[in-house]
Amino acid sequence: MANILITGGAGFIGQNLVHTWRKTRPDDRLTVIDAMTYAANITSLEPLIESRQINLVKGSITDGALLRDLFDQHQFTRVAHLAAESHVDRSIEDPEAFLTTNVLGTFALLKASLDFWRANKLLEQSRFLHVSTDEVYGSLSAHEPAFCETTPYRPNSPYAASKAASDHLVRSFEVTYGLPALITNCSNNYGPYQHPEKLIPLMIIHALEGKALPIYGDGSNIRDWLHVSDHCEALIAVIERGHVGETYNVGGGNEQNNRNVVGLICETIDRAFAKDSKLKDRFPACPAADDRSCRSLITFVTDRPGHDHRYAINATKLANELGKRCSVDFAAGLEQTVRWYIENEAWWRAIISGSYRTWIEKNYGNRSAV
Ligand code: NAD
Ligand code: DAU
């Protein structure tokens, strides 16, 4: 049994990690700290909170005094640090929050962990897992080899720069103070509970609602898609069995350009409507309700500034050292994800009815079709 702190546990990957952890390690005591930003959602956690299977603290990782109190109260020996501002487009619009949470928040968490583990002589048995991104390595051209753990950092967006800064801080705490830290850098996740501002849920929801599917630039940008369940299993393997001071890359081994991804989403929705006629009544604005393909909604719009061309992950270290290989097939994972958004309409409707509208107007209002 261990006392675990999960930061950002009300976000997309955080919620999935909480559920995976709860199911696979029922004796561990889980505390989630989350600032409950626009990206947070606790609907899926509510049953666990009510039945006291997890403890949810609404607060910011930048609040050092709160972190100190939580460590004293719950005696954490494992920290899985996921809290972050995570959307690249928002970092381009307004980078400051990214520096505050991703850099200063990570620093406050490192300090609280180190102070508590040092004072209580827990350094040896404790672990700090910092969850980071492949975006710190920058962008690959078509023929360059995939990112490995020794690829030099070359972040291009304010988001990526803030994550790179946090990775460097984590590493410095391990080398300088002996904090038992590990870092993971993973590729694009997809799956249940992802906020509708990100590519895959945005395209699914827009297609269901008969709205334009806005592909940035010419849609040739490539991402390495990783199902969130594979990612969560990898995170648990790293925190439990990884070597302190090491970095592990986590990837899906599944490079796809954005045109393909959006095309696959369209085909998956078209097929779902062809199989289940009730969907036509539920989503009458979807082209598939009139037996037309959702592909008719695809629109190419002004590109994201500084748009990284290609990410690809070499995950052999994770496989060789920890025996974890990602196994969810992309077409099957995407089909399951489309089904999840169809079945969980109330979940995303609650999100897109709020301040999300203002974001959509801000991000897409000035992007002309190209
Ligand atoms: P998300 O935006 O869905 O969730 C982030 C969570 O952090 C939210 O619940 C938010 O409320 C919380 N948060 C933000 N600021 C906070 C603060 N100051 N204090 C406490 N909580 C705060 O993000 P995600 O997609 O779940 O990503 C989780 C982590 O994984 C991030 O660190 C991200 O950089 C990293 N990552 C994500 C992906 C991906 O594809 N989603 C890929 C690689 C790495
Ligand atoms: O690579 C890991 C990163 O993946 C994480 O660190 C980030 O937190 C996560 O948000 C994600 O970043 P991306 O910028 O790759 O994800 P996003 O879903 O925003 O975009 C994926 C691709 O789709 C990217 O090439 C931009 C493009 N895109 C995105 C949106 C929202 C579009 O073409 N149209 C869109 O409307």
Coordinates of C-alpha atoms in Angstrom, one line a residue, residues 131-370:
V131 CA 4.8 13.5 -17.1
S132 CA 6.1 15.4 -20.1
T133 CA 5.7 15.5 -23.8
D134 CA 7.5 14.7 -27.1
E135 CA 7.1 18.4 -28.1
V136 CA 10.2 19.3 -26.1
Y137 CA 12.3 17.6 -28.8
G138 CA 10.9 20.0 -31.5
S139 CA 9.9 18.9 -35.0
L140 CA 11.2 16.1 -37.3
S141 CA 11.4 16.2 -41.1
A142 CA 9.9 13.3 -43.0
H143 CA 13.0 11.1 -42.9
E144 CA 14.7 11.9 -39.6
P145 CA 14.7 9.0 -37.0
A146 CA 12.1 9.1 -34.2
F147 CA 12.9 11.0 -31.0
C148 CA 14.8 9.0 -28.4
E149 CA 15.7 9.9 -24.8
T150 CA 18.9 11.5 -25.9
T151 CA 17.5 13.7 -28.7
P152 CA 18.4 17.3 -27.9
Y153 CA 15.7 19.6 -26.7
R154 CA 14.4 22.2 -29.3
P155 CA 10.9 23.3 -28.2
N156 CA 9.0 25.5 -30.6
S157 CA 5.8 26.6 -28.9
P158 CA 5.4 28.4 -25.6
Y159 CA 3.7 25.2 -24.3
A160 CA 6.7 23.1 -25.4
A161 CA 9.2 25.6 -24.0
S162 CA 7.4 25.6 -20.6
K163 CA 7.4 21.8 -20.5
A164 CA 11.1 21.7 -21.5
A165 CA 11.8 24.1 -18.6
S166 CA 9.9 21.9 -16.2
D167 CA 11.8 18.8 -17.4
H168 CA 15.1 20.6 -16.8
L169 CA 14.0 21.6 -13.3
V170 CA 13.0 18.0 -12.5
R171 CA 16.4 16.7 -13.7
S172 CA 18.3 19.3 -11.7
F173 CA 16.5 18.3 -8.5
E174 CA 17.4 14.7 -9.1
V175 CA 21.1 15.5 -9.9
T176 CA 21.6 18.2 -7.3
Y177 CA 19.4 17.2 -4.3
G178 CA 19.0 13.5 -4.9
L179 CA 15.2 13.8 -5.5
P180 CA 14.1 10.3 -6.7
A181 CA 12.6 11.6 -10.0
L182 CA 11.8 10.0 -13.3
I183 CA 10.5 11.7 -16.5
T184 CA 8.3 10.4 -19.3
N185 CA 8.0 12.1 -22.7
C186 CA 5.0 10.8 -24.6
S187 CA 3.3 11.4 -27.9
N188 CA -0.3 12.5 -28.6
N189 CA -2.9 10.7 -26.5
Y190 CA -6.4 10.0 -27.5
G191 CA -9.4 8.2 -25.8
P192 CA -12.2 8.9 -23.4
Y193 CA -12.5 12.2 -21.4
Q194 CA -10.3 14.2 -23.8
H195 CA -11.3 17.9 -23.8
P196 CA -13.1 18.9 -27.0
E197 CA -10.5 21.5 -27.9
K198 CA -8.0 18.8 -29.0
L199 CA -7.9 17.4 -32.6
I200 CA -9.7 14.1 -32.3
P201 CA -12.7 15.0 -30.0
L202 CA -13.1 18.4 -31.8
M203 CA -13.4 16.6 -35.1
I204 CA -15.8 13.9 -33.8
I205 CA -18.1 16.5 -32.1
H206 CA -18.0 18.9 -35.1
A207 CA -18.9 16.0 -37.5
L208 CA -21.8 14.9 -35.3
E209 CA -23.0 18.5 -35.2
G210 CA -22.6 19.1 -38.9
K211 CA -19.9 21.8 -38.4
A212 CA -16.8 22.4 -40.5
L213 CA -13.8 20.2 -39.7
P214 CA -11.0 22.8 -39.6
I215 CA -7.6 21.2 -40.6
Y216 CA -4.7 23.5 -40.1
G217 CA -2.6 24.2 -43.2
D218 CA -2.5 21.3 -45.7
G219 CA -3.0 18.6 -43.0
S220 CA 0.3 16.9 -43.7
N221 CA 1.5 17.3 -40.1
I222 CA 2.2 14.0 -38.5
R223 CA 1.6 12.9 -34.9
D224 CA 2.3 9.5 -33.2
W225 CA -1.1 8.6 -31.7
L226 CA -1.1 6.7 -28.4
H227 CA -4.2 5.4 -26.7
V228 CA -4.5 6.9 -23.2
S229 CA -4.9 3.4 -21.6
D230 CA -1.5 2.4 -23.0
H231 CA 0.0 5.6 -21.7
C232 CA -1.5 5.1 -18.2
E233 CA -0.1 1.5 -18.0
A234 CA 3.3 2.9 -19.1
L235 CA 3.2 5.6 -16.4
I236 CA 2.5 3.0 -13.7
A237 CA 5.3 0.8 -15.0
V238 CA 7.7 3.7 -14.9
I239 CA 6.8 4.9 -11.4
E240 CA 7.0 1.4 -10.0
R241 CA 9.9 -0.1 -11.9
G242 CA 11.7 2.7 -13.7
H243 CA 15.3 3.7 -12.8
V244 CA 15.6 6.9 -10.8
G245 CA 17.1 9.7 -12.9
E246 CA 16.0 8.2 -16.2
T247 CA 13.8 9.4 -18.9
Y248 CA 11.4 7.0 -20.8
N249 CA 9.8 7.9 -24.1
V250 CA 6.2 6.6 -24.5
G251 CA 4.7 6.4 -28.0
G252 CA 2.0 4.6 -29.9
G253 CA 4.2 3.5 -32.8
N254 CA 1.5 4.9 -35.0
E255 CA 2.4 7.9 -37.1
Q256 CA -0.5 9.5 -39.0
N257 CA -0.9 12.8 -40.8
N258 CA -3.9 14.9 -39.8
R259 CA -5.7 14.4 -43.1
N260 CA -5.7 10.6 -42.5
V261 CA -6.8 11.0 -38.9
V262 CA -9.7 13.2 -39.8
G263 CA -10.6 11.0 -42.8
L264 CA -10.6 7.9 -40.5
I265 CA -12.9 9.7 -38.0
C266 CA -15.3 10.6 -40.9
E267 CA -15.4 7.0 -42.1
T268 CA -15.9 5.7 -38.6
I269 CA -18.9 8.0 -38.0
D270 CA -20.3 7.2 -41.5
R271 CA -20.2 3.5 -40.6
A272 CA -21.7 4.0 -37.2
F273 CA -24.7 5.9 -38.7
A274 CA -25.1 3.2 -41.4
K275 CA -25.3 0.5 -38.7
D276 CA -27.5 2.4 -36.2
S277 CA -30.4 4.4 -37.6
K278 CA -31.3 5.9 -34.2
L279 CA -28.1 8.1 -34.6
K280 CA -29.9 9.9 -37.5
D281 CA -32.5 11.2 -35.0
R282 CA -30.0 12.1 -32.3
F283 CA -27.6 14.0 -34.6
P284 CA -29.8 15.3 -37.5
A285 CA -27.2 17.9 -38.6
C286 CA -24.5 15.3 -39.2
P287 CA -24.1 14.6 -43.0
A288 CA -24.3 10.9 -42.3
A289 CA -27.9 11.4 -41.2
D290 CA -28.6 12.1 -44.9
D291 CA -26.4 9.3 -46.0
R292 CA -23.6 11.7 -47.0
S293 CA -20.0 11.3 -45.8
C294 CA -18.7 13.5 -43.0
R295 CA -15.8 14.1 -45.3
S296 CA -17.9 16.8 -46.9
L297 CA -17.3 18.9 -43.8
I298 CA -13.5 19.0 -44.1
T299 CA -12.1 22.5 -44.5
F300 CA -8.5 23.5 -44.7
V301 CA -7.8 26.7 -42.6
T302 CA -4.9 29.0 -41.8
D303 CA -2.1 27.1 -40.2
R304 CA -1.0 27.2 -36.5
P305 CA 2.0 29.6 -36.2
G306 CA 5.2 27.6 -35.6
H307 CA 3.3 24.3 -36.4
D308 CA 5.6 21.4 -35.7
H309 CA 5.7 19.2 -38.8
R310 CA 6.2 15.7 -37.4
Y311 CA 6.5 13.9 -34.0
A312 CA 7.6 10.3 -33.7
I313 CA 8.7 8.3 -30.7
N314 CA 11.2 5.6 -30.3
A315 CA 9.9 3.7 -27.3
T316 CA 12.4 0.8 -27.3
K317 CA 13.9 1.8 -23.9
L318 CA 10.5 1.4 -22.2
A319 CA 10.0 -2.0 -23.9
N320 CA 13.5 -3.3 -23.3
E321 CA 13.9 -2.1 -19.7
L322 CA 10.4 -2.3 -18.4
G323 CA 8.7 -4.7 -20.8
K324 CA 5.9 -2.3 -21.6
R325 CA 4.8 -2.2 -25.2
C326 CA 1.8 -0.1 -26.4
S327 CA -0.8 -2.5 -27.8
V328 CA -4.0 -0.6 -28.8
D329 CA -4.5 -0.7 -32.6
F330 CA -5.2 2.9 -33.9
A331 CA -8.3 2.0 -36.0
A332 CA -9.8 0.0 -33.1
G333 CA -8.9 2.7 -30.6
L334 CA -10.4 5.4 -32.8
E335 CA -13.6 3.4 -33.3
Q336 CA -13.9 2.9 -29.5
T337 CA -13.2 6.6 -29.0
V338 CA -15.9 7.7 -31.6
R339 CA -18.3 5.3 -29.8
W340 CA -17.4 6.9 -26.4
Y341 CA -18.2 10.4 -27.7
I342 CA -21.5 9.2 -29.2
E343 CA -22.5 7.5 -26.0
N344 CA -21.3 10.3 -23.7
E345 CA -23.1 13.2 -25.4
A346 CA -24.1 14.8 -22.1
W347 CA -20.5 14.9 -21.0
W348 CA -19.3 17.0 -23.9
R349 CA -22.4 19.0 -24.3
A350 CA -21.9 20.3 -20.7
I351 CA -18.4 21.4 -21.7
I352 CA -19.2 23.0 -25.1
S353 CA -22.0 25.0 -23.7
G354 CA -19.8 27.1 -21.4
S355 CA -16.7 29.3 -21.9
Y356 CA -15.6 26.8 -24.6
R357 CA -17.7 28.9 -27.1
T358 CA -15.5 31.9 -26.4
W359 CA -12.4 29.9 -27.1
I360 CA -13.8 28.5 -30.4
E361 CA -14.6 32.0 -31.6
K362 CA -11.1 33.3 -30.6
N363 CA -9.1 30.4 -32.1
Y364 CA -11.1 29.7 -35.3
G365 CA -12.9 33.1 -35.9
N366 CA -10.0 34.6 -37.7
R367 CA -8.8 31.5 -39.5
S368 CA -9.8 31.9 -43.1
A369 CA -10.4 28.8 -45.3
V370 CA -7.3 28.2 -47.5

